[in-house]
Structure formats: structure tokens, C-alpha cells
mmCIF file with all atom_site columns, N, CA and C in Angstrom:
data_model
loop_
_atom_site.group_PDB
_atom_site.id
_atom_site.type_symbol
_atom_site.label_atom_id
_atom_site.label_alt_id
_atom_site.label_comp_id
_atom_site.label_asym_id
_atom_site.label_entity_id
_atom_site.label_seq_id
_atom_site.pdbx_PDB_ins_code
_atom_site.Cartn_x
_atom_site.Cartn_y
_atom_site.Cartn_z
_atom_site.occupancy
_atom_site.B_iso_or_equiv
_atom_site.pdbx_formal_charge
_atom_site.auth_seq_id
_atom_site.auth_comp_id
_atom_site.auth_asym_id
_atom_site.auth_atom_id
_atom_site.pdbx_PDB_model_num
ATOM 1   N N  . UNK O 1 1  ? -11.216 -72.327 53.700 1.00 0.00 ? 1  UNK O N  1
ATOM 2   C CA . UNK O 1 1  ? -11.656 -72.727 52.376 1.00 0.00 ? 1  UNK O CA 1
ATOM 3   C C  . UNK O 1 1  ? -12.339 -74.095 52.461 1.00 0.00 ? 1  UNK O C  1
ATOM 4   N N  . UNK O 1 2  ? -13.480 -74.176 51.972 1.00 0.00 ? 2  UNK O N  1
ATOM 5   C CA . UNK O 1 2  ? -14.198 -75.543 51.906 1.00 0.00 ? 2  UNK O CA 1
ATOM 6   C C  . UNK O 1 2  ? -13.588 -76.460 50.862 1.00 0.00 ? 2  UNK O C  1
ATOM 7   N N  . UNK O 1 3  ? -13.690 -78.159 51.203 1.00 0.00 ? 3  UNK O N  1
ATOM 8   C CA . UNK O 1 3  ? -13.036 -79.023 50.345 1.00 0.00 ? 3  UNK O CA 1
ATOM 9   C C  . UNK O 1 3  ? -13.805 -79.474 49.426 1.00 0.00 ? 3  UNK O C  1
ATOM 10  N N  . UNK O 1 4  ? -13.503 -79.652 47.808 1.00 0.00 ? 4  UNK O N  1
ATOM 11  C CA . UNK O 1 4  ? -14.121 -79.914 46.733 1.00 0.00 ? 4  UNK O CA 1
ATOM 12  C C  . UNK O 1 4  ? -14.801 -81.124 47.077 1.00 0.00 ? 4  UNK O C  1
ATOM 13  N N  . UNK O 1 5  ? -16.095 -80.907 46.740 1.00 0.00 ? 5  UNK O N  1
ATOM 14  C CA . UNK O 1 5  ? -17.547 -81.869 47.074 1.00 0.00 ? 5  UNK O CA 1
ATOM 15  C C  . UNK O 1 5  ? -17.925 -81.587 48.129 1.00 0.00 ? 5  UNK O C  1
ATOM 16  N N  . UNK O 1 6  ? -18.215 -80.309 48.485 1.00 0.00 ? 6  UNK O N  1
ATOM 17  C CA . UNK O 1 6  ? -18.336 -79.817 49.669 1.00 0.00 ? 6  UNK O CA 1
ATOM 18  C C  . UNK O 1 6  ? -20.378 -79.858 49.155 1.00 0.00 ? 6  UNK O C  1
ATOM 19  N N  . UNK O 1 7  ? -21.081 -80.768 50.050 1.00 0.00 ? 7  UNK O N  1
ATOM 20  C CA . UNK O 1 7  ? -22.404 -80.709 49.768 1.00 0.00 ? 7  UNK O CA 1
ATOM 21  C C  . UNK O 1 7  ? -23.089 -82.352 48.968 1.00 0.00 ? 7  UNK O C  1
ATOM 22  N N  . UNK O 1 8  ? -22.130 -82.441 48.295 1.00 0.00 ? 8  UNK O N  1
ATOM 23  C CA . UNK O 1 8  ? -22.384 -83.858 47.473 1.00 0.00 ? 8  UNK O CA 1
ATOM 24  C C  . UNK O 1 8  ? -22.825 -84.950 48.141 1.00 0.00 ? 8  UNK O C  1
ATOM 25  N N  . UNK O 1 9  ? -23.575 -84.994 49.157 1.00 0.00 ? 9  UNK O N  1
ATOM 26  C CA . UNK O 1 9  ? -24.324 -86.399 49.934 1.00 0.00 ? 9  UNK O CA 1
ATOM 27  C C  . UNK O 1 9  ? -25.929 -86.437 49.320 1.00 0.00 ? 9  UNK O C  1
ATOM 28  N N  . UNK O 1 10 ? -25.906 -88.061 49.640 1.00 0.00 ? 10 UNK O N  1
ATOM 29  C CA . UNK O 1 10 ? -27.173 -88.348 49.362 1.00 0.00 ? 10 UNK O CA 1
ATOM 30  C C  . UNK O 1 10 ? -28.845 -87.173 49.949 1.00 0.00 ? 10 UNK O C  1
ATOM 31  N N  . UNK O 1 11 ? -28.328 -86.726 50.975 1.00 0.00 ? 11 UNK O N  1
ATOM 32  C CA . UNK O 1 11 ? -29.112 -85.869 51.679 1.00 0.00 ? 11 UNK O CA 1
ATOM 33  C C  . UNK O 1 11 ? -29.295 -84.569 50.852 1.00 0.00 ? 11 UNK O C  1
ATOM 34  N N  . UNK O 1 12 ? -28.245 -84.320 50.525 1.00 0.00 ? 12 UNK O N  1
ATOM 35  C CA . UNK O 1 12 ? -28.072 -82.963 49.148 1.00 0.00 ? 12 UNK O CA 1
ATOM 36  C C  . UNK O 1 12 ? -28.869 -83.053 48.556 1.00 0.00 ? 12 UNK O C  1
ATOM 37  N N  . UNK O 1 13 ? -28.548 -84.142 47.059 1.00 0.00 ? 13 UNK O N  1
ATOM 38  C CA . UNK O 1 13 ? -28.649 -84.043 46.484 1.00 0.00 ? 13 UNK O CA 1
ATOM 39  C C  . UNK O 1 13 ? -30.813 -84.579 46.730 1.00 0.00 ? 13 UNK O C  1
ATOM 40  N N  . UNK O 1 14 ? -31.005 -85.217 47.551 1.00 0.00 ? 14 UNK O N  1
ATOM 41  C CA . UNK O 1 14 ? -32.713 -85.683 47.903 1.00 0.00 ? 14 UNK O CA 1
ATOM 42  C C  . UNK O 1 14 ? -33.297 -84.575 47.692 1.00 0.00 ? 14 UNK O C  1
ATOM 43  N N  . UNK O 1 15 ? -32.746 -83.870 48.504 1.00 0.00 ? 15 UNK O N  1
ATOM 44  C CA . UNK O 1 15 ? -33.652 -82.592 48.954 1.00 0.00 ? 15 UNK O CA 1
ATOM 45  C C  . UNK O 1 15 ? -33.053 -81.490 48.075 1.00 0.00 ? 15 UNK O C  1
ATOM 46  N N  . UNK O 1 16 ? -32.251 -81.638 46.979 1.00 0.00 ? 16 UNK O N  1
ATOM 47  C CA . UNK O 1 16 ? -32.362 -80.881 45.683 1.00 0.00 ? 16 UNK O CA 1
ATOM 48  C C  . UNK O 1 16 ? -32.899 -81.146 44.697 1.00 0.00 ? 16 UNK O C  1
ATOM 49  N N  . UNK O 1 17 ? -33.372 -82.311 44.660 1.00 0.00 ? 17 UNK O N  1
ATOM 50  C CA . UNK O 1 17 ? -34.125 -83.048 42.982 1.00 0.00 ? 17 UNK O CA 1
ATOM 51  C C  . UNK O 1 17 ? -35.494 -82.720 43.934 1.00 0.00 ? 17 UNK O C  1
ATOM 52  N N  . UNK O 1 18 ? -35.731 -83.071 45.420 1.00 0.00 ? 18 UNK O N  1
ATOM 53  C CA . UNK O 1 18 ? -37.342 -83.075 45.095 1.00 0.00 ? 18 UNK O CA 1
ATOM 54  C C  . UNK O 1 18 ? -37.843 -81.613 45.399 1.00 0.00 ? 18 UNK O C  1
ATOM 55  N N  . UNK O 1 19 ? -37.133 -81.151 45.464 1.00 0.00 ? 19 UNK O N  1
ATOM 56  C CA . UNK O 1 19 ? -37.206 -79.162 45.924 1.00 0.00 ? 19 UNK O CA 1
ATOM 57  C C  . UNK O 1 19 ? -37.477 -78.485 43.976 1.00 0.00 ? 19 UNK O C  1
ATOM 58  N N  . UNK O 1 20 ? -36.687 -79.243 43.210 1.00 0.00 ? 20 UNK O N  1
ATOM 59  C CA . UNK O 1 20 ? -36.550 -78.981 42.141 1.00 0.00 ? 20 UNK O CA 1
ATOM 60  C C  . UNK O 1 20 ? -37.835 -79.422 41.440 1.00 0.00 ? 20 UNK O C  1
ATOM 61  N N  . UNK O 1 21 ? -38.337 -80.628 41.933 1.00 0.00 ? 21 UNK O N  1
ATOM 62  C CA . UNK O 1 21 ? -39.232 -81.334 41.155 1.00 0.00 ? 21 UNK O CA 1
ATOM 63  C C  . UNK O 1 21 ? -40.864 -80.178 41.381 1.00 0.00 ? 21 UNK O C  1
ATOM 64  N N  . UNK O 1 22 ? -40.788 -79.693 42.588 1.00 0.00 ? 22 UNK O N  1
ATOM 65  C CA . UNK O 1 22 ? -41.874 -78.905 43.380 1.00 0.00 ? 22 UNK O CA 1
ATOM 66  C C  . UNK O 1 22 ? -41.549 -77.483 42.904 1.00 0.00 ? 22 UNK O C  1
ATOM 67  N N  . UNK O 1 23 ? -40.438 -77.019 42.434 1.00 0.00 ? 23 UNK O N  1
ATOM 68  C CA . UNK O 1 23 ? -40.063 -75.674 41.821 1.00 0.00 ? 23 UNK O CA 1
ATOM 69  C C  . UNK O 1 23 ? -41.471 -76.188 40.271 1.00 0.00 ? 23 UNK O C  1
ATOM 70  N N  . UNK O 1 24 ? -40.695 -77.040 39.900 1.00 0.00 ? 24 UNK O N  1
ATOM 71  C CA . UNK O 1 24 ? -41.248 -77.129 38.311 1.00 0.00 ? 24 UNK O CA 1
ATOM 72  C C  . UNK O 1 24 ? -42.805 -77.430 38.025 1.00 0.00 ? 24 UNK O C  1
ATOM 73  N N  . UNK O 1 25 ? -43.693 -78.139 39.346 1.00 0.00 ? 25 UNK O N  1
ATOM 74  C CA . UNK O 1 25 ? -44.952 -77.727 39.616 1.00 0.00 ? 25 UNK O CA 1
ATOM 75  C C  . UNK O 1 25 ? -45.866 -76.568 40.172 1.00 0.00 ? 25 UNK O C  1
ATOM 76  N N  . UNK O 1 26 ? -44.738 -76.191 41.082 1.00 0.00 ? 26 UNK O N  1
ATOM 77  C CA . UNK O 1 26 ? -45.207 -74.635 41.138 1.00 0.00 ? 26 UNK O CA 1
ATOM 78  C C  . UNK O 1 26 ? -45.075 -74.115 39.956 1.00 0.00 ? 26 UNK O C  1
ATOM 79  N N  . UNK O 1 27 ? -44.227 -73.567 39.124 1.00 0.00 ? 27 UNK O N  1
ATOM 80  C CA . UNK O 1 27 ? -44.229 -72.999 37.926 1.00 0.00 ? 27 UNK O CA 1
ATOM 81  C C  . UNK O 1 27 ? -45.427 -73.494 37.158 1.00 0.00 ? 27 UNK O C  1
ATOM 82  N N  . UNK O 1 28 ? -45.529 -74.392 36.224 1.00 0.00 ? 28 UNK O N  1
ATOM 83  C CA . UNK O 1 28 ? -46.266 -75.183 36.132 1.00 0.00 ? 28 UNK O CA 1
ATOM 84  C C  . UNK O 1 28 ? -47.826 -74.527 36.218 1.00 0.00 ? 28 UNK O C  1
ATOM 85  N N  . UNK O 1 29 ? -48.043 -74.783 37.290 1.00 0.00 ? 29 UNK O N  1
ATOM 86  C CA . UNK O 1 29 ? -49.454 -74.349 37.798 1.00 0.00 ? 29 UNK O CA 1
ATOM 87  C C  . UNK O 1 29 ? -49.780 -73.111 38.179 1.00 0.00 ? 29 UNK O C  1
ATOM 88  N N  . UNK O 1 30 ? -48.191 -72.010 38.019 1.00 0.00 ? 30 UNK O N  1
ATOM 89  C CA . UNK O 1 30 ? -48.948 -70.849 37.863 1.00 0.00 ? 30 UNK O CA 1
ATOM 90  C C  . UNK O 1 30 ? -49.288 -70.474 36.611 1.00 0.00 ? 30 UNK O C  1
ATOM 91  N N  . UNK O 1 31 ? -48.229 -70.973 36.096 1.00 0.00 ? 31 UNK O N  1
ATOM 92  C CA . UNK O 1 31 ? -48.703 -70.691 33.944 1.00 0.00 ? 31 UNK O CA 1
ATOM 93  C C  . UNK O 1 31 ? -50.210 -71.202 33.572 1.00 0.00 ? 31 UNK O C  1
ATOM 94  N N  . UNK O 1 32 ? -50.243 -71.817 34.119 1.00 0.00 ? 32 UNK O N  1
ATOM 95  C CA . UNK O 1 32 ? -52.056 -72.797 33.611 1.00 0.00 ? 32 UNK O CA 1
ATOM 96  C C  . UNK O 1 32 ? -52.959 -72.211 34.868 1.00 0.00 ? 32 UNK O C  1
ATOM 97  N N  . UNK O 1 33 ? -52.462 -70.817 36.040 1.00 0.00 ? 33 UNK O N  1
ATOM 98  C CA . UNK O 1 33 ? -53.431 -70.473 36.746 1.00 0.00 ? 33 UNK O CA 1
ATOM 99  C C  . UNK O 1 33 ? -54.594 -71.605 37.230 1.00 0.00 ? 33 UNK O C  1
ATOM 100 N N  . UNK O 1 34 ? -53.357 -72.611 37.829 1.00 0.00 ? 34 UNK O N  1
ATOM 101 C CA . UNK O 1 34 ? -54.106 -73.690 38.457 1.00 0.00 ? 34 UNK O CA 1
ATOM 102 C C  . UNK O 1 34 ? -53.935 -73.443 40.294 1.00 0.00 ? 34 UNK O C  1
ATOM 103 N N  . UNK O 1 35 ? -54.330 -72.557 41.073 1.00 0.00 ? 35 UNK O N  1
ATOM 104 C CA . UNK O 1 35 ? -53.818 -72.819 42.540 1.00 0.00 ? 35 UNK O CA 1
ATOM 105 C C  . UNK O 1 35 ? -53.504 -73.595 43.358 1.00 0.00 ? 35 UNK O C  1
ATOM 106 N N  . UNK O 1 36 ? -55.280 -75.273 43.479 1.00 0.00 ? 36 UNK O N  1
ATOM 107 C CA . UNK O 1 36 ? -54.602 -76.150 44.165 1.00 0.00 ? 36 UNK O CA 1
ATOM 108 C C  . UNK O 1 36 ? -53.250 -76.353 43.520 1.00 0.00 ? 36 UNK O C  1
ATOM 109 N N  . UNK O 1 37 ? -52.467 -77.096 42.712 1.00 0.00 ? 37 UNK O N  1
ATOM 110 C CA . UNK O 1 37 ? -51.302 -77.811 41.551 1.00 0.00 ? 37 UNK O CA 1
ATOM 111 C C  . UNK O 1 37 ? -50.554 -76.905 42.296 1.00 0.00 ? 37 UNK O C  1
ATOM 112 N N  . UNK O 1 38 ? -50.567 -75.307 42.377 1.00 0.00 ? 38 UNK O N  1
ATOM 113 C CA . UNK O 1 38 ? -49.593 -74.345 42.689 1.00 0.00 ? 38 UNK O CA 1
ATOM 114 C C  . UNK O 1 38 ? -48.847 -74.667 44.538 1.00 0.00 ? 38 UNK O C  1
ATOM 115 N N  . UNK O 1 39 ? -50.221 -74.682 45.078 1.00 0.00 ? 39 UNK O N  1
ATOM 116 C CA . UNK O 1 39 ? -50.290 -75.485 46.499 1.00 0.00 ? 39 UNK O CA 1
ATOM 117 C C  . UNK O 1 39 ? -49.377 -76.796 46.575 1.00 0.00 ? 39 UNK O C  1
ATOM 118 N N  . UNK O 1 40 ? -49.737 -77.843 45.507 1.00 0.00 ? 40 UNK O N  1
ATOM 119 C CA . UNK O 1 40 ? -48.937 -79.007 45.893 1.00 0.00 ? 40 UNK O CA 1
ATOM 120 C C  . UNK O 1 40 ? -47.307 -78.478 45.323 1.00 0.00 ? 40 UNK O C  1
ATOM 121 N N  . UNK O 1 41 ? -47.573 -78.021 44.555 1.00 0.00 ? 41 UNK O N  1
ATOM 122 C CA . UNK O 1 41 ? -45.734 -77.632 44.114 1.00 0.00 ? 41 UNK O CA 1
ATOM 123 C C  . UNK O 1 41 ? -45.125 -77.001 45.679 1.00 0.00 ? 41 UNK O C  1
ATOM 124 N N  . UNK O 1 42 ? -45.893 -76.169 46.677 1.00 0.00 ? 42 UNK O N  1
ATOM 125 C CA . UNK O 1 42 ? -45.208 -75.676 47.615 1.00 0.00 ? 42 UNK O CA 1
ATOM 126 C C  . UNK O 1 42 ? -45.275 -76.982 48.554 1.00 0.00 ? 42 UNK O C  1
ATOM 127 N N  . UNK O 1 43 ? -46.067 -77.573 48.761 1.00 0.00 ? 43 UNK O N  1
ATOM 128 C CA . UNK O 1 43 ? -45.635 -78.506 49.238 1.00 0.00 ? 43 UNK O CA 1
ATOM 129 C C  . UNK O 1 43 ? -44.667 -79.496 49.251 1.00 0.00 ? 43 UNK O C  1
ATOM 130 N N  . UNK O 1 44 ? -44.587 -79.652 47.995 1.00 0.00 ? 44 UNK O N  1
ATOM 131 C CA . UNK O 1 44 ? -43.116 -80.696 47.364 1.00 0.00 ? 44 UNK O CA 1
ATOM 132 C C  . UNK O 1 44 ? -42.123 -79.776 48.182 1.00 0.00 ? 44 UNK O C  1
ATOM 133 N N  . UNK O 1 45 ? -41.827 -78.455 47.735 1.00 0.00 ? 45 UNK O N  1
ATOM 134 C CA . UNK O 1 45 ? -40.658 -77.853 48.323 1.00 0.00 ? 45 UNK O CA 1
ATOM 135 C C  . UNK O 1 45 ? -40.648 -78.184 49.506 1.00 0.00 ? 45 UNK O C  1
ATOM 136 N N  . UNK O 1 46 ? -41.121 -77.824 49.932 1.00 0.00 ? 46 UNK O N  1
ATOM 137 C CA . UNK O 1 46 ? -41.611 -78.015 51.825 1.00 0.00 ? 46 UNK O CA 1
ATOM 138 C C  . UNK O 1 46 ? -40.651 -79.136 51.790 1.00 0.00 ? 46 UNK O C  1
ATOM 139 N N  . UNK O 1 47 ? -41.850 -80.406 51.779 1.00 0.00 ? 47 UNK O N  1
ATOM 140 C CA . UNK O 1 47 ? -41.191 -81.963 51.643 1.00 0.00 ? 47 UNK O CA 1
ATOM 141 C C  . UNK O 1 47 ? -39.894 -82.221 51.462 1.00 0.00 ? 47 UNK O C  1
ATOM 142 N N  . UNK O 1 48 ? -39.460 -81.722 50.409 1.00 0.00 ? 48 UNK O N  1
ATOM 143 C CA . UNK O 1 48 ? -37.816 -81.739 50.261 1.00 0.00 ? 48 UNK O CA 1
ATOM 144 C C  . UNK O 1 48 ? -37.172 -81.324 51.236 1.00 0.00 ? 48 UNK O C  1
ATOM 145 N N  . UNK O 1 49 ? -37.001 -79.676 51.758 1.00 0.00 ? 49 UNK O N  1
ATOM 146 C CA . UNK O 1 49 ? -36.233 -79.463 52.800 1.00 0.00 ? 49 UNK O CA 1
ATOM 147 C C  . UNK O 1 49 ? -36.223 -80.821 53.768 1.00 0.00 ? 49 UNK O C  1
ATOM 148 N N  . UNK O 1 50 ? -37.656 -81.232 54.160 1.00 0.00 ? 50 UNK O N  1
ATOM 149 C CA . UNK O 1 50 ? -37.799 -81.642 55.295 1.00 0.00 ? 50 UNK O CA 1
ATOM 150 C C  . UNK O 1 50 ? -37.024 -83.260 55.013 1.00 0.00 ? 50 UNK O C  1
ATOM 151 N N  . UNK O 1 51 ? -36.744 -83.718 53.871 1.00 0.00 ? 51 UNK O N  1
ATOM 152 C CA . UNK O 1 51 ? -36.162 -84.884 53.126 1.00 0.00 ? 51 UNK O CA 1
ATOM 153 C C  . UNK O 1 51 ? -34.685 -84.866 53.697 1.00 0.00 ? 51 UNK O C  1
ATOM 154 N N  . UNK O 1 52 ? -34.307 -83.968 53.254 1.00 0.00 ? 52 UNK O N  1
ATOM 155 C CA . UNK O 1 52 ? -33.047 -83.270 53.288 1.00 0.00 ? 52 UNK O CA 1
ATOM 156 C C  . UNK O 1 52 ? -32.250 -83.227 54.692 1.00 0.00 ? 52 UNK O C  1
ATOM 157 N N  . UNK O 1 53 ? -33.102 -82.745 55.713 1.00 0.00 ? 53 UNK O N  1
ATOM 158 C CA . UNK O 1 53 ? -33.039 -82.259 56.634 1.00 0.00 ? 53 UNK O CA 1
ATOM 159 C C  . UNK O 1 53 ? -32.875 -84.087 57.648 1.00 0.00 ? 53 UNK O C  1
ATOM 160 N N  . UNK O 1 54 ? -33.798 -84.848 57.637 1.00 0.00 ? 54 UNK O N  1
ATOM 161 C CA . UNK O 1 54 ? -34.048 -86.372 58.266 1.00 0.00 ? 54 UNK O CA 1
ATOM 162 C C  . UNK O 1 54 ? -33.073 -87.226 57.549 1.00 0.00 ? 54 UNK O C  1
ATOM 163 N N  . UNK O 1 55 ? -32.638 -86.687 56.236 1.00 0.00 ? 55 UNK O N  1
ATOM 164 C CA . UNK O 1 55 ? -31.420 -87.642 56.014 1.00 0.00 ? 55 UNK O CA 1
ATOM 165 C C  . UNK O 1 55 ? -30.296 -87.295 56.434 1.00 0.00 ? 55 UNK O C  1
ATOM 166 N N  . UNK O 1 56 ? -30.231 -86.340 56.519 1.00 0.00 ? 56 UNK O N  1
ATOM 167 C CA . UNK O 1 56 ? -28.482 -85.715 57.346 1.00 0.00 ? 56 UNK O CA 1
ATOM 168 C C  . UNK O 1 56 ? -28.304 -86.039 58.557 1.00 0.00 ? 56 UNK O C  1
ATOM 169 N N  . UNK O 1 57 ? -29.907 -86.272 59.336 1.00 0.00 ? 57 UNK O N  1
ATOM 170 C CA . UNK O 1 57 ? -29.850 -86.986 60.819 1.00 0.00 ? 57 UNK O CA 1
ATOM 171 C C  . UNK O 1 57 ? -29.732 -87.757 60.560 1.00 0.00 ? 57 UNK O C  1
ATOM 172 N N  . UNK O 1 58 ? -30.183 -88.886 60.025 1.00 0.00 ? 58 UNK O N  1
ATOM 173 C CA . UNK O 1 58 ? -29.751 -90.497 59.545 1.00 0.00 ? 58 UNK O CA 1
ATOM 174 C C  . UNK O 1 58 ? -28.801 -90.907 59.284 1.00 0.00 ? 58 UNK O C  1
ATOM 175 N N  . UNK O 1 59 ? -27.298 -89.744 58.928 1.00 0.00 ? 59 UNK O N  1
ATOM 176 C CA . UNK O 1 59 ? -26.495 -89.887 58.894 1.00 0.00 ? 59 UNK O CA 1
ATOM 177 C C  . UNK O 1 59 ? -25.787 -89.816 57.551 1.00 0.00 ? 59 UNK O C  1
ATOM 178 N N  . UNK O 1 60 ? -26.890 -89.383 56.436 1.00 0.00 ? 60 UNK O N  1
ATOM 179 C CA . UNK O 1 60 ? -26.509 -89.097 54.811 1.00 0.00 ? 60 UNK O CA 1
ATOM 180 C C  . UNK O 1 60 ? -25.672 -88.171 54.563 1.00 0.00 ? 60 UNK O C  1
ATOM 181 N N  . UNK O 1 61 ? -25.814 -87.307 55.152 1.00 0.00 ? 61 UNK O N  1
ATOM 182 C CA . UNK O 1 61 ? -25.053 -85.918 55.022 1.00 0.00 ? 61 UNK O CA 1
ATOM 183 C C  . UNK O 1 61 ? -23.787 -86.534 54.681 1.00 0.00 ? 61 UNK O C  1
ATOM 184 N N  . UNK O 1 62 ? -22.983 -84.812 54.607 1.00 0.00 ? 62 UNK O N  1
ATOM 185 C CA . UNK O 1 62 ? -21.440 -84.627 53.799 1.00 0.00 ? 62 UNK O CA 1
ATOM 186 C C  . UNK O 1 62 ? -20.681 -85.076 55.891 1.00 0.00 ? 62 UNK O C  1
ATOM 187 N N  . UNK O 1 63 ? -20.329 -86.185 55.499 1.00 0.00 ? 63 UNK O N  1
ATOM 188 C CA . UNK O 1 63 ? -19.049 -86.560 56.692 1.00 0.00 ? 63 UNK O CA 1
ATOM 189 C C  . UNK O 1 63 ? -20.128 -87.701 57.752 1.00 0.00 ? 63 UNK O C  1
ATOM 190 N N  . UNK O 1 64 ? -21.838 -87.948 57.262 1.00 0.00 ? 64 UNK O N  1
ATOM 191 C CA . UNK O 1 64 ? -22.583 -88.757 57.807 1.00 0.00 ? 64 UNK O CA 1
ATOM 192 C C  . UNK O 1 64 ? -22.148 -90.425 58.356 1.00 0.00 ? 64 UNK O C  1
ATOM 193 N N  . UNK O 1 65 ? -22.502 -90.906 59.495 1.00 0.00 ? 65 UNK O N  1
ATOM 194 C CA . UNK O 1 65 ? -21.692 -92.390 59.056 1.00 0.00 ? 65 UNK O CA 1
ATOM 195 C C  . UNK O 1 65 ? -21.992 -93.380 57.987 1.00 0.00 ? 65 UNK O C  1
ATOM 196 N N  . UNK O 1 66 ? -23.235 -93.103 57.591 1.00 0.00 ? 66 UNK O N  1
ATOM 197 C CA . UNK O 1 66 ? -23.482 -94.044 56.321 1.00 0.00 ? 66 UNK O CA 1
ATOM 198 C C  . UNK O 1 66 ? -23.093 -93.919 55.203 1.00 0.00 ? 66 UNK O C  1
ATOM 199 N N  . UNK O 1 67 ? -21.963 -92.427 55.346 1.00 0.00 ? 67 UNK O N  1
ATOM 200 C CA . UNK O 1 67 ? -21.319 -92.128 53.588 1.00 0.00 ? 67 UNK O CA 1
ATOM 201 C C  . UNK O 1 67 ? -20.491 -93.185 53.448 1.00 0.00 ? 67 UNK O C  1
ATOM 202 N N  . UNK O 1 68 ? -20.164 -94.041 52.238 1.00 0.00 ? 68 UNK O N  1
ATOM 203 C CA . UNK O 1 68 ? -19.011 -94.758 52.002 1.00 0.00 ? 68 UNK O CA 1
ATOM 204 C C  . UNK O 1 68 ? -17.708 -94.227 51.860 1.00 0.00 ? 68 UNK O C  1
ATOM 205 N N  . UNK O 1 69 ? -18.032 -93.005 51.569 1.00 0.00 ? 69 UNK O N  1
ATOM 206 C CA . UNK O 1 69 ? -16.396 -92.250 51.407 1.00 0.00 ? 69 UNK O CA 1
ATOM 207 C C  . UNK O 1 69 ? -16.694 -90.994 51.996 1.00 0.00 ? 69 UNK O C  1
ATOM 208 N N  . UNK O 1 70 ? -15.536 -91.011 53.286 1.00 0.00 ? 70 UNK O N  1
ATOM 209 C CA . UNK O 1 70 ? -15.142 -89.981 53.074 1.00 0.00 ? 70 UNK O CA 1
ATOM 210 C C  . UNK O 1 70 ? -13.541 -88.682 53.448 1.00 0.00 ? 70 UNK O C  1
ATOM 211 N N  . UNK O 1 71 ? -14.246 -87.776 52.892 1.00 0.00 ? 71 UNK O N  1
ATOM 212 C CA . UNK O 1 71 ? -13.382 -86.817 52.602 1.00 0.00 ? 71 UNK O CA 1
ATOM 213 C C  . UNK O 1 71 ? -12.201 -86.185 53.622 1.00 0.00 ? 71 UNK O C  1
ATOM 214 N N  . UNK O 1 72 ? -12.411 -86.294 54.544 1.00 0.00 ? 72 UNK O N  1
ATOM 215 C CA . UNK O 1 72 ? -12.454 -85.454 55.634 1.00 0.00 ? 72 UNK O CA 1
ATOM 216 C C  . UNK O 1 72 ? -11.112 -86.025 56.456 1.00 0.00 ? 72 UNK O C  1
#
């Protein structure tokens, strides 16, 4: 069984707001049948994973050394 706040690091949550932010321009720009706009929204996603992904090496992640607390 995983322990409550299982995910909750700075690395998470990066690469969920800007994954989110690139969801809502893709959308966005398909409603207004804009493609480039549609393009940069996949890109944001992109970006995020890749956000996500360099902060958990940096050590953000859930149990990272730069968390102040942790769980574990």
C-alpha cells in the first residue's frame, strides 16, 4: 500500500500545472481551429513531462534530497 502524499513533490506538482497549462492551449486552439497555438499547447505538454522528469533528478521528487520533509 502506498503512503498518503504519495506524489506530492515539487517535481509533481511542475510537471502537472505546466502539462495542465499546455492541455488548456491545446484545447484552446482546437476550438478556434488554430494549428500552430494547437502545436505550442503540445509542446507545453512535452515541456512539462520533461520539467518533471529533471526535477526528480535534481532531487525534487517524493523522498528527493532537497525535500524538506520527509515521509519515509
Amino acid at each position: 500500500m502506498l503512503p498518503v502524499g504519495h506524489g506530492n513533490s515539487p517535481a509533481a506538482w511542475t510537471c502537472v500545472g505546466v502539462m495542465a497549462l499546455g492541455v488548456v492551449v491545446a484545447c484552446l486552439a482546437f476550438v478556434f481551429a488554430n494549428v500552430p497555438f494547437f502545436v505550442v499547447g503540445v509542446v507545453i505538454i512535452v515541456a512539462g513531462l520533461f520539467a518533471g522528469w529533471f526535477l526528480r533528478r535534481a532531487g525534487y521528487g517524493v523522498g528527493g534530497d532537497k525535500i524538506k520533509s520527509h515521509h519515509a
